PDB file of C-alpha atoms in Angstrom:
ATOM      1  CA  MET A   1      -6.625  -1.691  11.534  1.00  0.00           C
ATOM      2  CA  LYS A   2      -6.679   0.172   8.393  1.00  0.00           C
ATOM      3  CA  VAL A   3      -3.219   0.094   6.418  1.00  0.00           C
ATOM      4  CA  VAL A   4      -2.248   3.073   4.196  1.00  0.00           C
ATOM      5  CA  LEU A   5      -0.075   2.292   1.574  1.00  0.00           C
ATOM      6  CA  CYS A   6       1.753   5.549   1.168  1.00  0.00           C
ATOM      7  CA  GLY A   7       4.391   6.968  -0.257  1.00  0.00           C
ATOM      8  CA  PRO A   8       5.927   8.777  -3.985  1.00  0.00           C
ATOM      9  CA  PRO A   9       4.648   8.126  -7.664  1.00  0.00           C
ATOM     10  CA  HIS A  10       5.572   4.842  -9.367  1.00  0.00           C
ATOM     11  CA  SER A  11       7.390   3.635  -6.292  1.00  0.00           C
ATOM     12  CA  GLY A  12       5.334   0.436  -6.468  1.00  0.00           C
ATOM     13  CA  LYS A  13       2.829   0.891  -3.893  1.00  0.00           C
ATOM     14  CA  SER A  14      -0.166  -1.283  -6.287  1.00  0.00           C
ATOM     15  CA  CYS A  15       2.429  -4.026  -6.674  1.00  0.00           C
ATOM     16  CA  LEU A  16       3.684  -3.860  -3.185  1.00  0.00           C
ATOM     17  CA  ARG A  17       0.000  -4.123  -2.285  1.00  0.00           C
ATOM     18  CA  GLN A  18      -0.843  -6.914  -4.565  1.00  0.00           C
ATOM     19  CA  GLY A  19       1.718  -8.990  -3.289  1.00  0.00           C
ATOM     20  CA  LEU A  20       1.426  -8.222   0.692  1.00  0.00           C
ATOM     21  CA  LYS A  21      -2.854  -9.421  -0.291  1.00  0.00           C
ATOM     22  CA  SER A  22      -1.704 -12.514  -1.751  1.00  0.00           C
ATOM     23  CA  ILE A  23       0.526 -13.387   1.409  1.00  0.00           C
ATOM     24  CA  LEU A  24      -1.967 -12.882   3.955  1.00  0.00           C
ATOM     25  CA  SER A  25      -4.629 -14.734   2.258  1.00  0.00           C
ATOM     26  CA  GLN A  26      -2.447 -17.430   1.811  1.00  0.00           C
ATOM     27  CA  LEU A  27      -1.818 -17.343   6.074  1.00  0.00           C
ATOM     28  CA  PRO A  28      -4.538 -20.012   8.019  1.00  0.00           C
ATOM     29  CA  ASP A  29      -4.747 -17.441  11.043  1.00  0.00           C
ATOM     30  CA  ALA A  30      -4.798 -13.876   9.444  1.00  0.00           C
ATOM     31  CA  PRO A  31      -7.740 -11.689   8.059  1.00  0.00           C
ATOM     32  CA  TYR A  32      -8.939 -11.494   5.003  1.00  0.00           C
ATOM     33  CA  PRO A  33      -7.227  -8.670   3.748  1.00  0.00           C
ATOM     34  CA  TYR A  34      -9.454  -5.389   2.615  1.00  0.00           C
ATOM     35  CA  VAL A  35      -8.352  -3.313   0.011  1.00  0.00           C
ATOM     36  CA  ILE A  36      -9.534   0.187  -0.675  1.00  0.00           C
ATOM     37  CA  THR A  37      -8.441   1.368  -3.710  1.00  0.00           C
ATOM     38  CA  ALA A  38      -7.536   4.940  -2.931  1.00  0.00           C
ATOM     39  CA  CYS A  39      -6.351   6.790  -6.287  1.00  0.00           C
ATOM     40  CA  PRO A  40      -8.542   6.996  -9.539  1.00  0.00           C
ATOM     41  CA  ASP A  41      -5.508   5.714 -11.501  1.00  0.00           C
ATOM     42  CA  GLY A  42      -7.500   3.260 -12.819  1.00  0.00           C
ATOM     43  CA  GLU A  43      -5.672   0.264 -11.737  1.00  0.00           C
ATOM     44  CA  GLY A  44      -8.119  -1.365  -8.593  1.00  0.00           C
ATOM     45  CA  ALA A  45      -7.664  -4.458  -6.775  1.00  0.00           C
ATOM     46  CA  TRP A  46      -8.236  -6.404 -10.289  1.00  0.00           C
ATOM     47  CA  PHE A  47      -5.823  -4.806 -12.270  1.00  0.00           C
ATOM     48  CA  HIS A  48      -3.056  -6.988 -10.804  1.00  0.00           C
ATOM     49  CA  GLU A  49      -4.306  -9.771 -12.221  1.00  0.00           C
ATOM     50  CA  THR A  50      -5.758  -8.732 -15.473  1.00  0.00           C
ATOM     51  CA  ALA A  51      -2.130  -7.694 -16.095  1.00  0.00           C
ATOM     52  CA  THR A  52      -0.463 -10.882 -15.361  1.00  0.00           C
ATOM     53  CA  ASN A  53      -3.086 -12.878 -17.572  1.00  0.00           C
ATOM     54  CA  ASN A  54      -3.637 -10.070 -20.478  1.00  0.00           C
ATOM     55  CA  PRO A  55      -1.783  -7.444 -20.489  1.00  0.00           C
ATOM     56  CA  GLU A  56      -2.900  -5.514 -23.542  1.00  0.00           C
ATOM     57  CA  LEU A  57      -6.185  -6.076 -21.551  1.00  0.00           C
ATOM     58  CA  ALA A  58      -4.960  -4.268 -18.763  1.00  0.00           C
ATOM     59  CA  LYS A  59      -3.967  -1.348 -20.225  1.00  0.00           C
ATOM     60  CA  GLN A  60      -6.990  -0.808 -21.731  1.00  0.00           C
ATOM     61  CA  LEU A  61      -8.885  -1.525 -19.397  1.00  0.00           C
ATOM     62  CA  LYS A  62      -6.303   1.076 -16.970  1.00  0.00           C
ATOM     63  CA  LYS A  63      -7.436   3.625 -19.880  1.00  0.00           C
ATOM     64  CA  LEU A  64     -11.280   3.414 -19.291  1.00  0.00           C
ATOM     65  CA  ASN A  65     -10.890   3.685 -15.319  1.00  0.00           C
ATOM     66  CA  LYS A  66      -8.856   6.350 -15.023  1.00  0.00           C
ATOM     67  CA  GLN A  67     -10.530   8.819 -13.444  1.00  0.00           C
ATOM     68  CA  THR A  68      -9.933  12.663 -12.369  1.00  0.00           C
ATOM     69  CA  PHE A  69      -8.935  12.978  -8.907  1.00  0.00           C
ATOM     70  CA  SER A  70     -11.997  15.348  -7.737  1.00  0.00           C
ATOM     71  CA  GLN A  71     -13.313  16.534  -4.187  1.00  0.00           C
ATOM     72  CA  GLU A  72     -15.897  14.111  -5.044  1.00  0.00           C
ATOM     73  CA  PHE A  73     -13.717  11.284  -5.726  1.00  0.00           C
ATOM     74  CA  ALA A  74     -11.825  11.823  -2.346  1.00  0.00           C
ATOM     75  CA  ASN A  75     -15.043  12.324   0.060  1.00  0.00           C
ATOM     76  CA  LYS A  76     -16.332   8.932  -1.165  1.00  0.00           C
ATOM     77  CA  ILE A  77     -13.083   7.220  -0.239  1.00  0.00           C
ATOM     78  CA  ALA A  78     -12.564   8.788   2.853  1.00  0.00           C
ATOM     79  CA  ALA A  79     -15.820   7.822   3.596  1.00  0.00           C
ATOM     80  CA  ASP A  80     -15.383   3.983   2.640  1.00  0.00           C
ATOM     81  CA  VAL A  81     -12.191   4.232   4.482  1.00  0.00           C
ATOM     82  CA  ALA A  82     -14.015   5.647   7.761  1.00  0.00           C
ATOM     83  CA  CYS A  83     -16.390   3.475   8.102  1.00  0.00           C
ATOM     84  CA  CYS A  84     -15.169   0.385   6.681  1.00  0.00           C
ATOM     85  CA  ILE A  85     -15.124  -2.483   9.976  1.00  0.00           C
ATOM     86  CA  GLU A  86     -12.953  -4.764   8.278  1.00  0.00           C
ATOM     87  CA  GLU A  87     -10.278  -6.299  10.770  1.00  0.00           C
ATOM     88  CA  LEU A  88      -7.454  -5.594   8.395  1.00  0.00           C
ATOM     89  CA  VAL A  89      -7.968  -2.718   5.993  1.00  0.00           C
ATOM     90  CA  LEU A  90      -5.413  -1.930   3.093  1.00  0.00           C
ATOM     91  CA  VAL A  91      -5.678   1.708   1.495  1.00  0.00           C
ATOM     92  CA  ASP A  92      -3.861   2.154  -1.621  1.00  0.00           C
ATOM     93  CA  VAL A  93      -2.995   5.909  -2.137  1.00  0.00           C
ATOM     94  CA  GLY A  94      -1.895   8.187  -4.640  1.00  0.00           C
ATOM     95  CA  GLY A  95       1.890   9.160  -4.465  1.00  0.00           C
ATOM     96  CA  ILE A  96       1.059  13.145  -4.018  1.00  0.00           C
ATOM     97  CA  ILE A  97       1.001  14.767  -0.308  1.00  0.00           C
ATOM     98  CA  ASP A  98      -2.541  16.764  -0.926  1.00  0.00           C
ATOM     99  CA  ASP A  99      -5.541  18.009   1.103  1.00  0.00           C
ATOM    100  CA  LYS A 100      -7.247  14.951  -0.873  1.00  0.00           C
ATOM    101  CA  ASN A 101      -4.978  12.304   0.491  1.00  0.00           C
ATOM    102  CA  ARG A 102      -5.249  13.970   3.822  1.00  0.00           C
ATOM    103  CA  LEU A 103      -8.896  13.527   4.284  1.00  0.00           C
ATOM    104  CA  ILE A 104      -8.861   9.649   2.720  1.00  0.00           C
ATOM    105  CA  CYS A 105      -6.296   9.113   5.250  1.00  0.00           C
ATOM    106  CA  GLY A 106      -7.703  10.757   8.144  1.00  0.00           C
ATOM    107  CA  GLY A 107      -9.755   7.741   8.904  1.00  0.00           C
ATOM    108  CA  ALA A 108      -6.927   5.350   8.857  1.00  0.00           C
ATOM    109  CA  THR A 109      -4.830   4.148  11.948  1.00  0.00           C
ATOM    110  CA  HIS A 110      -1.650   3.002  10.486  1.00  0.00           C
ATOM    111  CA  ALA A 111       0.753   3.334   7.602  1.00  0.00           C
ATOM    112  CA  ILE A 112       3.397   1.654   5.476  1.00  0.00           C
ATOM    113  CA  ILE A 113       5.977   3.977   3.194  1.00  0.00           C
ATOM    114  CA  LEU A 114       7.037   2.814  -0.022  1.00  0.00           C
ATOM    115  CA  ALA A 115       9.810   5.272  -1.735  1.00  0.00           C
ATOM    116  CA  ALA A 116      12.635   4.870  -4.041  1.00  0.00           C
ATOM    117  CA  ASP A 117      14.597   7.353  -3.165  1.00  0.00           C
ATOM    118  CA  PRO A 118      15.309   7.636   0.571  1.00  0.00           C
ATOM    119  CA  ALA A 119      15.228  10.708   1.022  1.00  0.00           C
ATOM    120  CA  ASP A 120      11.771  11.174   0.195  1.00  0.00           C
ATOM    121  CA  PHE A 121      10.699   9.635   3.280  1.00  0.00           C
ATOM    122  CA  ALA A 122      10.669  12.258   5.561  1.00  0.00           C
ATOM    123  CA  ALA A 123       7.797  14.157   3.837  1.00  0.00           C
ATOM    124  CA  TRP A 124       5.583  10.629   4.165  1.00  0.00           C
ATOM    125  CA  LEU A 125       6.886  10.876   7.850  1.00  0.00           C
ATOM    126  CA  GLN A 126       5.791  14.505   8.701  1.00  0.00           C
ATOM    127  CA  PHE A 127       2.480  13.433   6.566  1.00  0.00           C
ATOM    128  CA  CYS A 128       1.660  10.439   8.567  1.00  0.00           C
ATOM    129  CA  GLN A 129       2.500  11.950  11.759  1.00  0.00           C
ATOM    130  CA  GLN A 130       0.237  14.926  11.050  1.00  0.00           C
ATOM    131  CA  LEU A 131      -2.534  12.519  10.595  1.00  0.00           C
ATOM    132  CA  ASN A 132      -1.640  10.563  13.851  1.00  0.00           C
ATOM    133  CA  LEU A 133      -0.854   7.333  11.457  1.00  0.00           C
ATOM    134  CA  GLN A 134       1.499   5.077  13.038  1.00  0.00           C
ATOM    135  CA  VAL A 135       4.456   4.380  10.687  1.00  0.00           C
ATOM    136  CA  VAL A 136       4.780   0.025  11.210  1.00  0.00           C
ATOM    137  CA  ALA A 137       7.103   0.323   7.832  1.00  0.00           C
ATOM    138  CA  GLN A 138       9.335   2.022   5.730  1.00  0.00           C
ATOM    139  CA  ILE A 139      10.421   0.530   2.732  1.00  0.00           C
ATOM    140  CA  GLU A 140      12.817   1.439  -0.298  1.00  0.00           C
ATOM    141  CA  SER A 141      11.501   0.269  -3.635  1.00  0.00           C
ATOM    142  CA  CYS A 142      14.202  -1.192  -5.569  1.00  0.00           C
ATOM    143  CA  TYR A 143      13.524  -1.834  -9.096  1.00  0.00           C
ATOM    144  CA  GLN A 144      16.896  -2.989 -10.299  1.00  0.00           C
ATOM    145  CA  ALA A 145      17.790  -5.037  -7.279  1.00  0.00           C
ATOM    146  CA  THR A 146      18.383  -8.575  -7.375  1.00  0.00           C
ATOM    147  CA  ALA A 147      17.100  -9.182  -3.987  1.00  0.00           C
ATOM    148  CA  ASP A 148      15.078  -7.838  -0.746  1.00  0.00           C
ATOM    149  CA  ARG A 149      16.654  -6.936   2.251  1.00  0.00           C
ATOM    150  CA  ILE A 150      15.549  -6.909   6.057  1.00  0.00           C
ATOM    151  CA  ASP A 151      17.345  -4.365   7.456  1.00  0.00           C
ATOM    152  CA  GLY A 152      14.771  -5.377  11.127  1.00  0.00           C
ATOM    153  CA  ILE A 153      12.089  -3.916  13.307  1.00  0.00           C
ATOM    154  CA  ARG A 154      13.263  -0.955  15.902  1.00  0.00           C
ATOM    155  CA  ASP A 155      10.521   0.610  17.739  1.00  0.00           C
ATOM    156  CA  ASN A 156       7.663  -1.361  15.920  1.00  0.00           C
ATOM    157  CA  VAL A 157       8.777  -0.055  12.653  1.00  0.00           C
ATOM    158  CA  LEU A 158      10.408  -2.793   9.996  1.00  0.00           C
ATOM    159  CA  TYR A 159      12.991  -1.575   7.692  1.00  0.00           C
ATOM    160  CA  GLY A 160      14.668  -2.431   4.456  1.00  0.00           C
ATOM    161  CA  ALA A 161      13.868  -2.979   0.925  1.00  0.00           C
ATOM    162  CA  VAL A 162      11.658  -4.620  -1.526  1.00  0.00           C
ATOM    163  CA  HIS A 163      13.261  -5.271  -5.422  1.00  0.00           C
ATOM    164  CA  TYR A 164      11.334  -5.358  -8.869  1.00  0.00           C
ATOM    165  CA  LEU A 165       7.852  -4.095  -7.815  1.00  0.00           C
ATOM    166  CA  GLU A 166       6.483  -5.106 -11.497  1.00  0.00           C
ATOM    167  CA  ARG A 167       3.494  -5.782 -12.608  1.00  0.00           C
ATOM    168  CA  GLY A 168       2.473  -9.214 -13.910  1.00  0.00           C
ATOM    169  CA  GLU A 169       5.080 -10.449 -11.025  1.00  0.00           C
ATOM    170  CA  ASP A 170       4.545 -12.914  -8.407  1.00  0.00           C
ATOM    171  CA  LEU A 171       5.683 -11.465  -5.418  1.00  0.00           C
ATOM    172  CA  SER A 172       4.625 -13.946  -2.345  1.00  0.00           C
ATOM    173  CA  ASP A 173       8.119 -15.253  -2.102  1.00  0.00           C
ATOM    174  CA  ARG A 174       9.364 -11.724  -1.863  1.00  0.00           C
ATOM    175  CA  PRO A 175      11.305 -11.866   1.928  1.00  0.00           C
ATOM    176  CA  MET A 176      10.761  -8.274   3.098  1.00  0.00           C
ATOM    177  CA  ILE A 177       7.328  -8.131   1.874  1.00  0.00           C
ATOM    178  CA  GLN A 178       6.248 -11.905   3.725  1.00  0.00           C
ATOM    179  CA  LYS A 179       8.164 -10.250   6.975  1.00  0.00           C
ATOM    180  CA  LEU A 180       5.786  -6.826   6.536  1.00  0.00           C
ATOM    181  CA  ALA A 181       2.856  -9.824   6.433  1.00  0.00           C
ATOM    182  CA  GLU A 182       4.085 -11.565   9.575  1.00  0.00           C
ATOM    183  CA  HIS A 183       4.787  -7.942  11.526  1.00  0.00           C
ATOM    184  CA  LEU A 184       1.608  -6.285  10.366  1.00  0.00           C
ATOM    185  CA  LEU A 185      -0.051  -9.323  12.119  1.00  0.00           C
ATOM    186  CA  ALA A 186       2.552  -9.196  15.169  1.00  0.00           C
ATOM    187  CA  LEU A 187       1.058  -5.575  16.008  1.00  0.00           C
ATOM    188  CA  PRO A 188      -1.273  -5.130  19.047  1.00  0.00           C
ATOM    189  CA  PRO A 189      -5.017  -4.740  18.041  1.00  0.00           C
ATOM    190  CA  VAL A 190      -6.149  -1.308  17.436  1.00  0.00           C
ATOM    191  CA  LYS A 191      -8.878   0.434  20.282  1.00  0.00           C
TER     192      LYS A 191
END
């Protein structure tokens, strides 16, 4: 299963990715959550831990690692997504609906949409439908909230909200992210 984490910029996708990876890594029967960072914003899988332990160093390294979102970068990441044979792959994409992200996501199978504004879900749902990505979760990112909200699962799509997705925070105790991990593991295997 190759799961795209998508949604508008600054909705907390990289934080969600880190929290989900942390929870999945702790579950005894879960496959290893392999991460592909598909956005050249300088926040690779290493970023969260570095930001937790040394925020100033993380900021400096992010500047050094930030790249242009070139066609060459998109082609390379698209090939990585298409060729990856891990059982569970999380693909953290940038927050713009464009041809480069279409190319990158074309090799995926599923999607989680995260958005701070519920009005943004429609465009991302259309993006996923165009690519035949099965949407498995629509999650509202509520930065100012103090608790998560789980609205339930309908038609194999988990609905709810996650609060305060912030770099450096331990997100492994968030009920919505825990439910998302359970939901991913309960989905039928990809054939």
